[in-house]
Amino acid sequence: MTDEEIRRQQEADDKMINAAYERLIGDYLNSRHRKKVDLIAKAFNFARQAHKGVRRLSGEPYIMHPIAVAQIVCSEIGLGSTSICSALLHDVVEDTEYTVEDIENMFGAKIAQIVDGLTKISGGIFGEQASAQAENFKKLLLTMSEDIRVILIKIADRLHNMRTLQSQPANKQYKIAGETLYLYAPLAHRLGLYKIKSELENLSFRFEHPEEYAAIVRQLEDSQVSRHESFEQFTRPIEDIMRKLGFEYEIRERVKTPYSIWNKMQTKHVTFQEIYDILAVRIIFKPKDRKDEVDDCFKIYTALSKIYRRHPDRLRDWVTKPKANGYQALHVTLMSKQGHWIEVQIRSDRMDEIAEQGLAAHWKYKESSNADGTPAEKQEYSEDESEMNEWLHTIKEILDDPQPDAMDFLDAIKLNLFASEIFVFTPKGEIKTMPADCTVLDFAFSIHTFLGSHCIGAKVNHKLVPLSHRLSSGDQVEVLTSKSQHVQPSWINFVYTAKAKAKIQAMVRRSQREVQKTGEEMLNAWLQKNSFEPSLAVADQLSKFHECASREQLFQQIGEKTILLGDADVDELKGKNKKKAESSGGGWRKYVPFVKAKKAAQEEAQPELFIVPEGFNRKKPIYLNEDNIKQFIFIDCCHPIPGDDVLGYIDNQNRIEIHKRACPVANKLKASYGNRILDVKWDMHKRLFFDATIRLGGIDRRGLVNEVTRVISNQLSVDIRKLMFTSEDGIFDGSIDLRVHDREDLRQIIDKLKEVDDLKEISQIM
């Protein structure tokens, strides 16, 4: 570039940066927070200088990203100056020469603590197979448990990264989108940021499944006119009711998001046309007296029930008992005059603000006038904030004893922090919020570790039940204990909550360590008795002799007395076993079963798997074709076939596994080991066949199976490998194993089967 071009580029950059900053300041001045423009200006100028000359992949100056994150923090989440400054500075420590100490000296301890929590770390906490993503997420949660604003800023950071994801290569898109869907969207939901949660889900869906996303968006646009007419007809009588009740109100049309529609299509095995709850109605009213807003919700509900028939099983009362993230609303499903069920959400203006901005709307930090930016005081906790404090306490407990495996750790976080909730009562009538699917043992550990570790069962609604009994909302639970009861390793198989799993694993590990110590002492005593010097080499030799995976396993089995040391061990250490084997001419083959040798010979005949070399370009896509497809590993978790949206994962042996992008295992891999994800594309020409299974359900009648097989075999010339049908009370359920070339073949088969009378459900089994 010439000097003139550089000057013009700089002027354009400055104009863009200044416009974005002015918009941020304008929105901040219009907010209800204390006005600390000088502090924000200081943070902006510092970050601008620190990131000077650096550009994002999109080509824009890097400082535009921190400004955009600060804009989301201010306008979409509703936080104040401390959070805005932290957002502006969140990448300074990670990407420049400045340190956390520099931030603390210039902006105070609180902003420095938040920035530190947002800075990625190096070094492992999960051992050799460390997951950088899990490590950084753990650090994020550690800081979040001290200051909730850390995670709110991180979600804003992730939202802007998702909005600008198109500039990244495909493998990075899958990694970031998968991690977002697996961790950050549920986290936003848990914090009450429903609008942001929906956008994160949609953006993830758009980048991972672009064709399906475009198809659903197109169908939503095509049905917009008829949907709006239904909304107008349905809400006209509601407006009359609201006027008669004398409320200031607003009625909004809420349309199901593309991701929600696609997710329902996958889980319910239905088409777009078969989803009837795409439209929902939201009634937002201003109560005449704030203390009557709960009663007003039920008053509106009662009035609606007089003009529309309500669904008896679809009343959701989050007004009298809000969700743990503070969400309040009354959800009721009503039958429209056109014969469609429509969900109506009734909420006050205050409840709506909490629903839109989540935690930030009621987690009030009073910005202090202190130079370091720390809050001078905090308001009294509301019931919602007490729930949130309990949630943060749960996070601390998980972090105190994390899973040694990265994917297990992320699973524990996901399952327990983002799960649906049920309400369980203690014998004294106190309400305790628990995750759905929890057991009696989970409940016992949630109250106290002693109670959980000595639990022998419970009385649920005055009936005796075992430890593994799953609780339902409304259950009253009395935990039964015994001093003679101790934690059993098998308990880990049926508990659900992170707290229970962590406590059980900690106690089992403690017990195992004691057994291993005893086993090691027994081994050393035996060695000395038989004139051997105890050493690690000797322990390793005996571990190999007894086919133990590690020295610890050897000590464990000696301590449990499942290995009894004797003459064979003496011979092994003196080398006599090896001499016997050699004199018999058999080497070590007597330890290798014939079946294994046969299997090894078969494996040798298979094409060699592709091994990822050093310097392999992970940004370029891998094309699967008939010639190379056997060089890759197809795992049984999702059975991908040509035409599926797929990705590659580099395993610990540098081989490449192929998964569907929507596969649950792939979702965990994207969230844990994103740097190993590869873009994979199909280049197949209908020469190979792949296994696929179709599930069928419907009304049983004579000749139905014959009609189904005739459609598949005669009309479509597809081979049926296996067919299973069961029938009960006139309803049948069945599955058909087929050999197809690709996804298009499968789609044609399913479309053709839909023409068969009495087939009500047709879907592919993953």
PDB file of C-alpha atoms in Angstrom, residues 499-630:
ATOM      1  CA  LYS A 499     -22.214 -32.832  44.078  1.00  0.00           C
ATOM      2  CA  ALA A 500     -23.182 -36.462  44.742  1.00  0.00           C
ATOM      3  CA  LYS A 501     -20.840 -37.812  42.049  1.00  0.00           C
ATOM      4  CA  ALA A 502     -17.936 -35.695  43.279  1.00  0.00           C
ATOM      5  CA  LYS A 503     -18.433 -36.739  46.921  1.00  0.00           C
ATOM      6  CA  ILE A 504     -18.813 -40.446  46.045  1.00  0.00           C
ATOM      7  CA  GLN A 505     -15.741 -40.412  43.796  1.00  0.00           C
ATOM      8  CA  ALA A 506     -13.710 -38.555  46.428  1.00  0.00           C
ATOM      9  CA  MET A 507     -14.649 -41.091  49.119  1.00  0.00           C
ATOM     10  CA  VAL A 508     -14.045 -44.059  46.795  1.00  0.00           C
ATOM     11  CA  ARG A 509     -10.657 -42.613  45.773  1.00  0.00           C
ATOM     12  CA  ARG A 510      -9.777 -42.062  49.433  1.00  0.00           C
ATOM     13  CA  SER A 511     -10.746 -45.646  50.216  1.00  0.00           C
ATOM     14  CA  GLN A 512      -8.793 -46.927  47.191  1.00  0.00           C
ATOM     15  CA  ARG A 513      -5.728 -44.950  48.243  1.00  0.00           C
ATOM     16  CA  GLU A 514      -5.887 -46.621  51.664  1.00  0.00           C
ATOM     17  CA  VAL A 515      -6.240 -50.070  50.046  1.00  0.00           C
ATOM     18  CA  GLN A 516      -3.379 -49.278  47.625  1.00  0.00           C
ATOM     19  CA  LYS A 517      -1.186 -48.169  50.512  1.00  0.00           C
ATOM     20  CA  THR A 518      -1.954 -51.413  52.344  1.00  0.00           C
ATOM     21  CA  GLY A 519      -1.248 -53.377  49.141  1.00  0.00           C
ATOM     22  CA  GLU A 520       2.082 -51.610  48.635  1.00  0.00           C
ATOM     23  CA  GLU A 521       3.084 -52.379  52.227  1.00  0.00           C
ATOM     24  CA  MET A 522       2.078 -56.051  51.749  1.00  0.00           C
ATOM     25  CA  LEU A 523       4.146 -56.224  48.520  1.00  0.00           C
ATOM     26  CA  ASN A 524       7.226 -54.669  50.152  1.00  0.00           C
ATOM     27  CA  ALA A 525       6.963 -57.070  53.091  1.00  0.00           C
ATOM     28  CA  TRP A 526       6.661 -60.056  50.714  1.00  0.00           C
ATOM     29  CA  LEU A 527       9.641 -58.881  48.631  1.00  0.00           C
ATOM     30  CA  GLN A 528      11.856 -58.483  51.695  1.00  0.00           C
ATOM     31  CA  LYS A 529      10.728 -61.881  52.979  1.00  0.00           C
ATOM     32  CA  ASN A 530      11.802 -63.447  49.659  1.00  0.00           C
ATOM     33  CA  SER A 531      15.143 -61.555  49.548  1.00  0.00           C
ATOM     34  CA  PHE A 532      14.136 -59.032  46.829  1.00  0.00           C
ATOM     35  CA  GLU A 533      14.859 -55.312  47.040  1.00  0.00           C
ATOM     36  CA  PRO A 534      11.577 -53.294  46.733  1.00  0.00           C
ATOM     37  CA  SER A 535      11.729 -50.942  43.731  1.00  0.00           C
ATOM     38  CA  LEU A 536       9.499 -49.391  41.048  1.00  0.00           C
ATOM     39  CA  ALA A 537      11.082 -51.678  38.426  1.00  0.00           C
ATOM     40  CA  VAL A 538      10.076 -54.769  40.427  1.00  0.00           C
ATOM     41  CA  ALA A 539       6.516 -53.420  40.857  1.00  0.00           C
ATOM     42  CA  ASP A 540       6.309 -52.746  37.096  1.00  0.00           C
ATOM     43  CA  GLN A 541       7.524 -56.286  36.308  1.00  0.00           C
ATOM     44  CA  LEU A 542       4.868 -57.830  38.560  1.00  0.00           C
ATOM     45  CA  SER A 543       2.210 -55.476  37.142  1.00  0.00           C
ATOM     46  CA  LYS A 544       2.989 -56.791  33.652  1.00  0.00           C
ATOM     47  CA  PHE A 545       3.037 -60.399  34.901  1.00  0.00           C
ATOM     48  CA  HIS A 546      -0.434 -60.043  36.440  1.00  0.00           C
ATOM     49  CA  GLU A 547      -1.711 -58.005  33.446  1.00  0.00           C
ATOM     50  CA  CYS A 548      -2.370 -54.904  35.558  1.00  0.00           C
ATOM     51  CA  ALA A 549      -2.581 -51.572  33.721  1.00  0.00           C
ATOM     52  CA  SER A 550      -0.501 -49.767  36.370  1.00  0.00           C
ATOM     53  CA  ARG A 551       1.390 -50.176  39.626  1.00  0.00           C
ATOM     54  CA  GLU A 552      -1.598 -48.638  41.430  1.00  0.00           C
ATOM     55  CA  GLN A 553      -3.875 -51.383  40.074  1.00  0.00           C
ATOM     56  CA  LEU A 554      -1.373 -54.024  41.266  1.00  0.00           C
ATOM     57  CA  PHE A 555      -1.289 -52.477  44.767  1.00  0.00           C
ATOM     58  CA  GLN A 556      -5.113 -52.273  44.728  1.00  0.00           C
ATOM     59  CA  GLN A 557      -5.545 -55.956  43.858  1.00  0.00           C
ATOM     60  CA  ILE A 558      -2.920 -57.064  46.393  1.00  0.00           C
ATOM     61  CA  GLY A 559      -4.642 -54.943  49.045  1.00  0.00           C
ATOM     62  CA  GLU A 560      -8.043 -56.432  48.117  1.00  0.00           C
ATOM     63  CA  LYS A 561      -6.397 -59.917  48.141  1.00  0.00           C
ATOM     64  CA  THR A 562      -7.536 -60.608  44.558  1.00  0.00           C
ATOM     65  CA  ILE A 563      -3.825 -61.169  43.800  1.00  0.00           C
ATOM     66  CA  LEU A 564      -2.028 -63.569  46.182  1.00  0.00           C
ATOM     67  CA  LEU A 565       1.738 -63.429  45.800  1.00  0.00           C
ATOM     68  CA  GLY A 566       3.461 -66.845  45.619  1.00  0.00           C
ATOM     69  CA  ASP A 567       6.021 -69.100  43.958  1.00  0.00           C
ATOM     70  CA  ALA A 568       5.049 -68.021  40.413  1.00  0.00           C
ATOM     71  CA  ASP A 569       5.933 -64.437  41.333  1.00  0.00           C
ATOM     72  CA  VAL A 570       9.309 -65.549  42.722  1.00  0.00           C
ATOM     73  CA  ASP A 571       9.987 -67.429  39.465  1.00  0.00           C
ATOM     74  CA  GLU A 572       8.959 -64.363  37.451  1.00  0.00           C
ATOM     75  CA  LEU A 573      11.336 -62.069  39.314  1.00  0.00           C
ATOM     76  CA  LYS A 574      14.190 -64.617  38.968  1.00  0.00           C
ATOM     77  CA  GLY A 575      13.515 -64.946  35.219  1.00  0.00           C
ATOM     78  CA  LYS A 576      12.546 -68.635  35.419  1.00  0.00           C
ATOM     79  CA  ASN A 577       9.181 -68.150  33.674  1.00  0.00           C
ATOM     80  CA  LYS A 578      10.903 -66.731  30.605  1.00  0.00           C
ATOM     81  CA  LYS A 579      13.399 -69.637  30.502  1.00  0.00           C
ATOM     82  CA  LYS A 580      10.562 -72.171  30.727  1.00  0.00           C
ATOM     83  CA  ALA A 581       8.714 -70.491  27.886  1.00  0.00           C
ATOM     84  CA  GLU A 582      11.837 -70.398  25.696  1.00  0.00           C
ATOM     85  CA  SER A 583      12.693 -74.059  26.362  1.00  0.00           C
ATOM     86  CA  SER A 584       9.164 -75.043  25.277  1.00  0.00           C
ATOM     87  CA  GLY A 585       9.770 -73.201  21.980  1.00  0.00           C
ATOM     88  CA  GLY A 586       6.665 -71.117  22.531  1.00  0.00           C
ATOM     89  CA  GLY A 587       8.137 -67.786  23.616  1.00  0.00           C
ATOM     90  CA  TRP A 588       5.321 -65.783  25.216  1.00  0.00           C
ATOM     91  CA  ARG A 589       2.664 -67.117  22.849  1.00  0.00           C
ATOM     92  CA  LYS A 590       0.935 -69.107  25.583  1.00  0.00           C
ATOM     93  CA  TYR A 591      -0.384 -65.743  26.909  1.00  0.00           C
ATOM     94  CA  VAL A 592      -1.862 -64.819  23.512  1.00  0.00           C
ATOM     95  CA  PRO A 593      -5.166 -66.622  22.792  1.00  0.00           C
ATOM     96  CA  PHE A 594      -5.662 -68.022  19.280  1.00  0.00           C
ATOM     97  CA  VAL A 595      -8.692 -65.752  18.792  1.00  0.00           C
ATOM     98  CA  LYS A 596      -6.567 -62.665  19.328  1.00  0.00           C
ATOM     99  CA  ALA A 597      -3.914 -63.902  16.911  1.00  0.00           C
ATOM    100  CA  LYS A 598      -6.601 -64.554  14.301  1.00  0.00           C
ATOM    101  CA  LYS A 599      -8.042 -61.077  14.864  1.00  0.00           C
ATOM    102  CA  ALA A 600      -4.580 -59.543  14.493  1.00  0.00           C
ATOM    103  CA  ALA A 601      -4.142 -61.348  11.164  1.00  0.00           C
ATOM    104  CA  GLN A 602      -7.480 -59.977   9.967  1.00  0.00           C
ATOM    105  CA  GLU A 603      -6.516 -56.459  11.018  1.00  0.00           C
ATOM    106  CA  GLU A 604      -3.270 -56.756   9.065  1.00  0.00           C
ATOM    107  CA  ALA A 605      -5.345 -57.473   5.946  1.00  0.00           C
ATOM    108  CA  GLN A 606      -7.328 -54.255   6.426  1.00  0.00           C
ATOM    109  CA  PRO A 607      -6.151 -51.007   4.735  1.00  0.00           C
ATOM    110  CA  GLU A 608      -3.891 -48.965   6.972  1.00  0.00           C
ATOM    111  CA  LEU A 609      -5.600 -46.146   8.822  1.00  0.00           C
ATOM    112  CA  PHE A 610      -4.566 -42.606   7.972  1.00  0.00           C
ATOM    113  CA  ILE A 611      -2.224 -41.198  10.628  1.00  0.00           C
ATOM    114  CA  VAL A 612      -2.127 -37.410  10.935  1.00  0.00           C
ATOM    115  CA  PRO A 613       1.484 -36.292  10.286  1.00  0.00           C
ATOM    116  CA  GLU A 614       3.291 -33.395  11.940  1.00  0.00           C
ATOM    117  CA  GLY A 615       2.562 -30.068  10.254  1.00  0.00           C
ATOM    118  CA  PHE A 616      -0.801 -31.340   8.951  1.00  0.00           C
ATOM    119  CA  ASN A 617      -2.972 -28.419   7.743  1.00  0.00           C
ATOM    120  CA  ARG A 618      -6.063 -28.657   9.947  1.00  0.00           C
ATOM    121  CA  LYS A 619      -7.809 -25.761   8.205  1.00  0.00           C
ATOM    122  CA  LYS A 620      -8.215 -27.588   4.886  1.00  0.00           C
ATOM    123  CA  PRO A 621     -11.188 -29.950   4.496  1.00  0.00           C
ATOM    124  CA  ILE A 622     -10.742 -33.715   4.141  1.00  0.00           C
ATOM    125  CA  TYR A 623     -12.711 -35.267   1.260  1.00  0.00           C
ATOM    126  CA  LEU A 624     -14.058 -38.791   1.788  1.00  0.00           C
ATOM    127  CA  ASN A 625     -14.277 -40.917  -1.346  1.00  0.00           C
ATOM    128  CA  GLU A 626     -14.555 -44.605  -2.288  1.00  0.00           C
ATOM    129  CA  ASP A 627     -10.765 -44.980  -2.397  1.00  0.00           C
ATOM    130  CA  ASN A 628      -9.844 -43.533   1.013  1.00  0.00           C
ATOM    131  CA  ILE A 629     -12.934 -44.054   3.185  1.00  0.00           C
ATOM    132  CA  LYS A 630     -11.550 -47.186   4.890  1.00  0.00           C
TER     133      LYS A 630
END
